[in-house]
Amino acid sequence: MTVIIITTFEKSPDRGAGLARDTRVRWALEEVGQPYEVRPVSFRAMKELAHLALHPFGQIPTYEEGNLTLFETGAIVFHIAEQHAGLLPRDANAQARAITWMFAALNTIEPPILELVNAKLLESDKPWNKERMPLLRNRVRDRLKQLSVYLGESNWLDGAFSAGDLMMVSVLLRLKSSGLLNEYPNLAAYVARGEARPAYKRAFDAQLALYMASQQSVSPDSTP
Amino acid sequence: MTVIIITTFEKSPDRGAGLARDTRVRWALEEVGQPYEVRPVSFRAMKELAHLALHPFGQIPTYEEGNLTLFETGAIVFHIAEQHAGLLPRDANAQARAITWMFAALNTIEPPILELVNAKLLESDKPWNKERMPLLRNRVRDRLKQLSVYLGESNWLDGAFSAGDLMMVSVLLRLKSSGLLNEYPNLAAYVARGEARPAYKRAFDAQLALYMASQQSVSPDSTP
């Protein structure tokens, strides 16, 4: 069997909170029962040519499987879902709808969330940030409200759990510290259902264990 | 043959510049030679229940084909590419890489471009906007630089033209008025190659014709 290798942060900047994008790929691999190996990459190495050859934008995760190399979490999760049973329905129309939710998570729900995250990360020292944050929170609310109405009392977005839910829950998890998720109880419950899946727990625990280990060891970059 | 119906803006806010997302779907349908019908939707009708049943986020385009309804441009273009020859390579690995570029266009390149567009559209009256714009332009440049290095002298992102190029060119077209594209001559040439494709021209002309017609007729919303 071909070995699957993914790259991750050597020391995740979220301190093992599970928000780095490798968690999405780990989760998908756990859902379909595929073993994988991890190659941690330092921030410095991420911008070097060897890694840029795998990922033109110098990020993690990447995915290697024999002579196939992929980057971009959505594409990697889709590839895993297409190759193995468990993340996409068999019916062609249901499958197209599950894929729709993957794209909706990444291109409709995540962008306003990223704007909010970026404002905290990159503009917290700017004089406008305090006045601007409520605007950004409202833009996120606009989308959450629509998603909440759509989801209603359903457990998952379209029938059984799919790669669309995996991606949507992963995107919504970024909002935990903002408090916004709790304004929509059915969305908070939806995210909690995702987190309660054994495959998610295994993925989360694995990335946390790597972070904890990185705190106890000397970085490879600093050894001779 | 099942009729394909897409929804579009009744009066595109970009005045026929081709930046509304239905152009991406039209382009894909033209590349694979599939005829389609158009149902224009007014801004008011987009927020009403009949349209929300097709698109939970109240946007255009949607895609109807028999008993299948899709929204989210990435998902629609992917569905078209999967159903018809012309937008995805046959080799499995090459196909996975083309899909990677679709996701990269929508989740890595488009978000900073949308931040720039949103700053112009939604925050032009704010006191911070003038000082903030250079930050946003630099965030776009960070990505364009990496994309430019990756593309190099190639005509398309990975071998022959694919749905990945269709999506990337469509995303980059949003930058035309910003002047940023011209800072990377190989990216400007790449976008021009996309625009020169007969299928793109047919898609562009069709959406422009609809906009021009909307200027000459009374809106259905205002008739009794």
XYZ file of C-alpha atoms in Angstrom:
448
model
C 0.000 0.000 0.000
C 1.219 3.470 -0.860
C 2.191 5.514 2.172
C 0.347 8.806 2.673
C 2.519 11.621 4.045
C 1.157 14.993 5.143
C 3.067 18.053 6.287
C 2.110 19.972 9.427
C 3.475 22.869 11.446
C 6.469 21.822 13.505
C 5.046 24.034 16.264
C 1.460 24.937 15.538
C 0.871 28.670 16.155
C -2.506 27.812 17.721
C -0.736 25.759 20.418
C -2.573 22.572 19.560
C -6.083 24.047 19.479
C -6.721 22.039 16.306
C -7.276 25.056 14.067
C -4.278 24.466 11.788
C -5.503 23.074 8.513
C -3.762 19.729 8.839
C -6.506 18.816 11.335
C -9.009 18.831 8.452
C -6.896 16.376 6.487
C -6.192 14.199 9.530
C -9.932 14.112 10.249
C -10.745 13.007 6.691
C -8.106 10.270 6.828
C -9.450 9.068 10.176
C -13.045 8.996 8.862
C -12.053 6.701 5.972
C -9.624 4.660 8.085
C -6.437 5.437 6.170
C -3.141 5.488 8.083
C -0.779 8.368 7.384
C 2.614 9.698 8.309
C 3.404 13.246 9.355
C 6.379 15.384 8.395
C 6.514 18.514 10.566
C 7.904 21.615 8.830
C 9.423 24.642 10.548
C 8.306 28.175 9.638
C 11.676 28.725 8.012
C 11.554 25.533 5.975
C 8.011 26.353 4.767
C 9.427 29.244 2.723
C 12.336 27.255 1.277
C 12.445 25.764 -2.198
C 12.044 22.144 -1.137
C 8.687 22.904 0.469
C 7.623 25.431 -2.184
C 8.008 22.614 -4.717
C 5.192 20.847 -2.839
C 3.161 23.956 -1.992
C 3.552 27.097 -4.170
C 2.103 29.282 -1.382
C 4.482 28.016 1.306
C 1.848 26.651 3.653
C 0.799 23.402 5.271
C -0.658 20.840 4.835
C 0.597 19.080 1.750
C -0.326 15.531 0.786
C 2.009 13.004 -0.812
C 0.891 9.587 -2.025
C 3.274 7.809 -4.390
C 3.913 10.169 -7.300
C 0.934 12.405 -6.484
C 1.486 15.629 -4.559
C -1.407 17.874 -3.582
C -1.828 21.044 -1.561
C -4.931 23.073 -0.602
C -6.990 21.450 2.136
C -10.235 21.388 0.157
C -8.584 19.507 -2.685
C -6.866 17.051 -0.354
C -10.057 16.270 1.562
C -11.918 15.885 -1.737
C -9.249 13.503 -3.054
C -9.477 11.384 0.106
C -13.293 11.399 -0.089
C -13.229 10.342 -3.724
C -10.735 7.511 -3.178
C -12.284 5.919 -0.087
C -15.811 5.199 1.108
C -17.200 7.177 4.047
C -17.171 10.856 3.134
C -19.345 11.157 0.017
C -22.764 9.640 -0.711
C -22.922 7.172 -3.593
C -25.918 8.728 -5.313
C -24.583 11.120 -7.971
C -26.889 14.028 -7.134
C -26.337 13.676 -3.385
C -22.595 13.590 -4.066
C -22.755 16.826 -6.081
C -24.640 18.460 -3.210
C -22.069 17.289 -0.629
C -19.319 18.779 -2.796
C -21.367 21.989 -2.961
C -21.176 22.227 0.827
C -17.393 21.778 0.731
C -17.119 24.774 -1.588
C -19.713 26.736 0.417
C -17.697 26.188 3.605
C -14.491 27.398 1.963
C -15.737 30.159 -0.325
C -18.889 31.534 1.361
C -18.538 30.887 5.105
C -14.770 30.967 5.640
C -13.918 34.315 3.931
C -15.790 36.570 6.419
C -14.439 34.415 9.265
C -10.913 34.876 7.910
C -11.480 38.640 7.735
C -12.341 38.556 11.420
C -9.334 36.358 12.254
C -7.036 38.564 10.155
C -8.262 41.712 11.893
C -7.231 40.167 15.215
C -3.940 38.747 13.971
C -2.731 41.468 11.619
C -4.493 44.700 12.590
C -4.900 44.567 16.370
C -2.401 47.442 16.715
C -4.251 49.682 14.257
C -6.265 52.656 15.508
C -9.353 51.546 13.555
C -9.515 48.000 14.811
C -11.864 48.556 17.723
C -14.418 50.402 15.623
C -14.075 47.964 12.735
C -14.556 44.697 14.643
C -18.349 45.040 15.044
C -18.680 45.413 11.256
C -16.734 42.208 10.733
C -18.710 40.353 13.378
C -21.911 41.403 11.635
C -20.660 40.139 8.299
C -20.032 36.761 9.916
C -23.488 36.887 11.535
C -25.093 37.498 8.133
C -23.773 34.144 6.946
C -24.326 32.248 10.201
C -27.947 33.347 10.266
C -28.558 31.980 6.768
C -26.721 28.765 7.566
C -28.691 28.378 10.799
C -31.989 28.807 8.949
C -30.926 26.271 6.335
C -29.731 23.672 8.869
C -32.836 23.935 11.046
C -33.237 20.793 13.150
C -31.125 18.571 10.892
C -28.073 16.777 12.225
C -26.005 17.361 9.087
C -26.229 19.629 6.039
C -27.634 17.144 3.530
C -28.544 13.681 4.794
C -25.682 11.667 6.290
C -22.392 13.183 7.515
C -20.177 14.012 4.513
C -17.001 15.821 3.499
C -19.229 18.914 3.280
C -19.955 18.681 7.012
C -16.318 17.925 7.796
C -15.311 21.140 6.057
C -18.152 23.254 7.447
C -17.547 22.149 11.052
C -13.815 22.799 10.600
C -14.470 26.314 9.323
C -16.972 27.091 12.111
C -14.531 25.868 14.764
C -12.473 28.996 14.039
C -15.286 31.009 15.631
C -15.192 29.316 19.027
C -13.228 32.032 20.795
C -15.382 34.790 19.230
C -18.577 33.762 21.021
C -20.513 34.184 17.771
C -21.309 30.510 17.387
C -23.324 30.458 20.609
C -25.713 33.046 19.176
C -26.983 30.240 16.907
C -27.662 27.252 19.159
C -28.332 24.837 16.301
C -24.964 25.717 14.754
C -23.178 25.335 18.089
C -24.815 21.910 18.468
C -23.838 21.024 14.899
C -20.184 21.841 15.595
C -20.335 19.862 18.851
C -21.689 16.858 16.899
C -18.694 17.102 14.592
C -16.250 17.319 17.482
C -17.869 14.292 19.120
C -17.083 12.018 16.180
C -14.388 9.484 17.111
C -12.477 10.276 13.911
C -12.361 13.982 14.823
C -11.168 13.148 18.315
C -8.343 10.984 16.977
C -7.313 13.751 14.562
C -7.432 16.392 17.294
C -5.481 14.265 19.754
C -2.794 13.499 17.169
C -2.148 17.157 16.333
C -2.176 18.065 20.037
C 0.327 15.306 20.840
C 2.651 16.665 18.145
C 2.402 20.160 19.588
C 3.087 18.927 23.113
C 6.109 16.957 21.909
C 7.427 20.032 20.091
C 7.414 21.901 23.391
C 9.642 19.302 24.991
C 12.237 18.887 22.264
C 14.892 21.049 20.660
C 13.844 22.326 17.245
C 15.697 20.527 14.403
C 16.425 23.983 12.987
C 18.544 24.849 15.980
C 20.651 21.677 16.029
C 23.959 21.800 14.145
C -31.709 16.050 -23.126
C -32.196 17.661 -19.717
C -32.322 21.434 -19.863
C -29.746 23.318 -17.788
C -31.052 26.503 -16.168
C -28.847 28.999 -14.349
C -29.893 32.092 -12.428
C -28.177 35.443 -12.929
C -28.599 39.015 -11.725
C -31.515 40.699 -13.461
C -29.330 43.824 -13.546
C -25.729 42.982 -12.811
C -24.242 45.485 -10.328
C -21.002 45.446 -12.334
C -22.885 46.799 -15.396
C -21.921 43.873 -17.593
C -18.206 43.863 -16.764
C -18.394 40.074 -16.486
C -17.424 39.913 -12.814
C -20.709 38.458 -11.542
C -20.204 34.806 -10.796
C -22.605 33.527 -13.411
C -19.884 34.340 -15.953
C -17.770 31.527 -14.480
C -20.603 29.029 -14.966
C -21.426 30.332 -18.455
C -17.750 30.010 -19.380
C -17.609 26.398 -18.168
C -20.766 25.504 -20.112
C -19.352 27.140 -23.246
C -16.045 25.268 -22.896
C -17.850 21.905 -22.843
C -20.425 22.926 -25.456
C -23.544 22.594 -23.306
C -26.497 24.860 -24.074
C -28.219 26.508 -21.122
C -31.087 28.761 -20.267
C -30.939 31.810 -18.034
C -33.443 32.950 -15.421
C -32.625 36.498 -14.268
C -33.476 37.231 -10.615
C -34.080 40.680 -9.126
C -32.308 41.754 -5.924
C -35.630 41.558 -4.127
C -36.463 38.067 -5.400
C -32.982 36.808 -4.419
C -33.937 37.196 -0.758
C -37.363 35.555 -1.101
C -38.186 31.990 -0.130
C -38.499 30.646 -3.686
C -34.899 31.589 -4.437
C -33.585 30.727 -0.957
C -34.876 27.195 -1.589
C -32.335 27.015 -4.424
C -29.565 29.020 -2.726
C -29.473 29.196 1.109
C -27.270 32.325 0.961
C -29.556 34.237 -1.413
C -27.048 34.699 -4.199
C -26.598 33.856 -7.860
C -25.805 31.713 -9.760
C -27.772 28.552 -9.132
C -27.797 25.533 -11.431
C -30.806 23.360 -12.185
C -30.635 20.192 -14.230
C -33.617 17.856 -13.942
C -34.018 17.070 -10.244
C -30.532 18.323 -9.316
C -30.119 21.827 -7.894
C -26.693 23.236 -7.058
C -25.346 26.551 -5.835
C -21.777 27.761 -5.172
C -19.843 28.507 -8.347
C -16.930 26.198 -7.560
C -19.286 23.256 -7.116
C -21.242 24.051 -10.277
C -18.110 24.385 -12.414
C -16.764 21.155 -10.911
C -20.035 19.352 -11.680
C -19.934 20.555 -15.300
C -16.261 19.554 -15.602
C -16.978 16.118 -14.207
C -19.967 15.467 -16.480
C -18.483 16.631 -19.782
C -15.094 16.365 -21.476
C -12.997 19.496 -21.877
C -12.263 20.899 -18.432
C -10.449 18.131 -16.542
C -7.576 15.905 -17.661
C -8.321 12.182 -17.876
C -5.248 11.046 -15.931
C -6.299 10.645 -12.284
C -3.306 12.468 -10.769
C -3.505 15.328 -13.262
C -7.220 15.591 -12.497
C -6.566 15.841 -8.752
C -4.048 18.618 -9.438
C -6.506 20.544 -11.632
C -9.080 20.318 -8.827
C -6.382 21.581 -6.443
C -6.094 24.734 -8.537
C -9.861 25.254 -8.401
C -9.708 25.223 -4.606
C -6.534 27.351 -4.573
C -8.246 29.987 -6.728
C -11.265 30.118 -4.418
C -9.688 29.629 -0.993
C -6.136 31.032 -1.286
C -6.203 33.675 -4.038
C -9.772 35.004 -3.884
C -10.028 35.779 -0.115
C -7.436 38.613 -0.063
C -8.902 39.912 -3.335
C -12.367 39.903 -1.762
C -10.989 41.803 1.243
C -9.765 44.471 -1.166
C -13.070 44.527 -3.060
C -15.045 44.669 0.216
C -12.946 47.568 1.495
C -13.919 49.517 -1.625
C -17.565 48.449 -1.618
C -18.385 48.450 2.086
C -15.845 50.677 3.833
C -15.056 53.486 1.398
C -16.790 55.976 3.729
C -14.782 54.906 6.783
C -12.014 57.141 8.151
C -9.497 54.292 8.102
C -10.001 53.202 4.528
C -7.266 55.287 2.936
C -4.613 54.091 5.369
C -5.821 50.514 5.249
C -5.883 50.032 1.463
C -2.086 49.703 1.056
C -2.099 46.852 3.625
C -4.771 45.041 1.644
C -2.978 45.597 -1.659
C 0.176 44.117 -0.135
C -1.714 41.042 1.052
C -2.898 40.506 -2.527
C 0.655 41.078 -3.814
C 1.976 38.392 -1.431
C -0.199 35.823 -3.189
C 0.280 37.161 -6.719
C 4.040 37.020 -6.318
C 3.919 33.359 -5.321
C 1.511 32.540 -8.129
C 3.687 34.406 -10.624
C 6.777 32.461 -9.542
C 4.879 29.197 -9.822
C 3.416 29.959 -13.265
C 6.717 31.129 -14.740
C 6.629 30.871 -18.527
C 3.832 28.288 -18.657
C 0.626 28.990 -20.535
C -1.599 27.333 -17.918
C -1.207 26.201 -14.317
C -0.686 22.476 -14.905
C -0.462 21.265 -18.494
C -3.514 21.928 -20.680
C -6.209 24.493 -19.849
C -8.493 23.120 -17.128
C -11.274 24.085 -14.729
C -8.442 25.198 -12.420
C -7.380 27.823 -14.961
C -10.988 28.835 -15.604
C -11.430 29.540 -11.915
C -8.039 31.221 -11.409
C -8.469 33.535 -14.406
C -11.991 34.398 -13.207
C -10.694 35.277 -9.740
C -7.787 37.349 -11.102
C -10.132 39.274 -13.412
C -11.503 40.976 -10.281
C -8.149 42.759 -9.982
C -8.235 44.469 -13.365
C -9.325 47.865 -12.076
C -6.791 47.740 -9.210
C -3.721 47.841 -11.469
C -2.132 45.075 -9.372
C -2.227 42.489 -12.120
C 0.080 44.537 -14.352
C 2.802 44.350 -11.712
C 3.132 40.670 -12.680
C 3.377 40.567 -16.485
C 3.163 36.781 -16.715
C -0.080 36.816 -14.698
C -1.512 39.628 -16.837
C -0.669 37.568 -19.948
C -2.215 34.491 -18.345
C -5.480 36.327 -17.726
C -5.416 37.709 -21.278
C -5.010 34.147 -22.607
C -8.103 33.157 -20.674
C -10.098 36.100 -21.976
C -9.026 35.281 -25.538
C -10.645 31.850 -25.445
C -13.721 31.721 -27.703
C -15.740 30.092 -24.902
C -14.917 32.967 -22.542
C -15.880 35.509 -25.184
C -19.239 33.837 -25.748
C -19.875 33.776 -21.991
C -18.863 37.405 -21.596
C -20.961 38.567 -24.547
C -24.024 36.692 -23.280
C -23.924 38.300 -19.834
C -23.264 41.727 -21.367
C -26.218 41.316 -23.739
C -28.461 40.513 -20.772
C -27.274 43.608 -18.925
C -27.815 45.821 -21.963
C -31.322 44.421 -22.433
C -32.098 45.065 -18.753
C -31.284 48.730 -19.312
C -33.845 48.994 -22.081
C -36.772 47.218 -20.451
C -39.032 47.842 -17.490
C -38.130 45.677 -14.505
C -40.652 42.841 -13.959
C -40.688 43.904 -10.300
C -42.218 47.232 -11.195
C -44.986 45.905 -13.426
C -48.347 45.228 -11.759
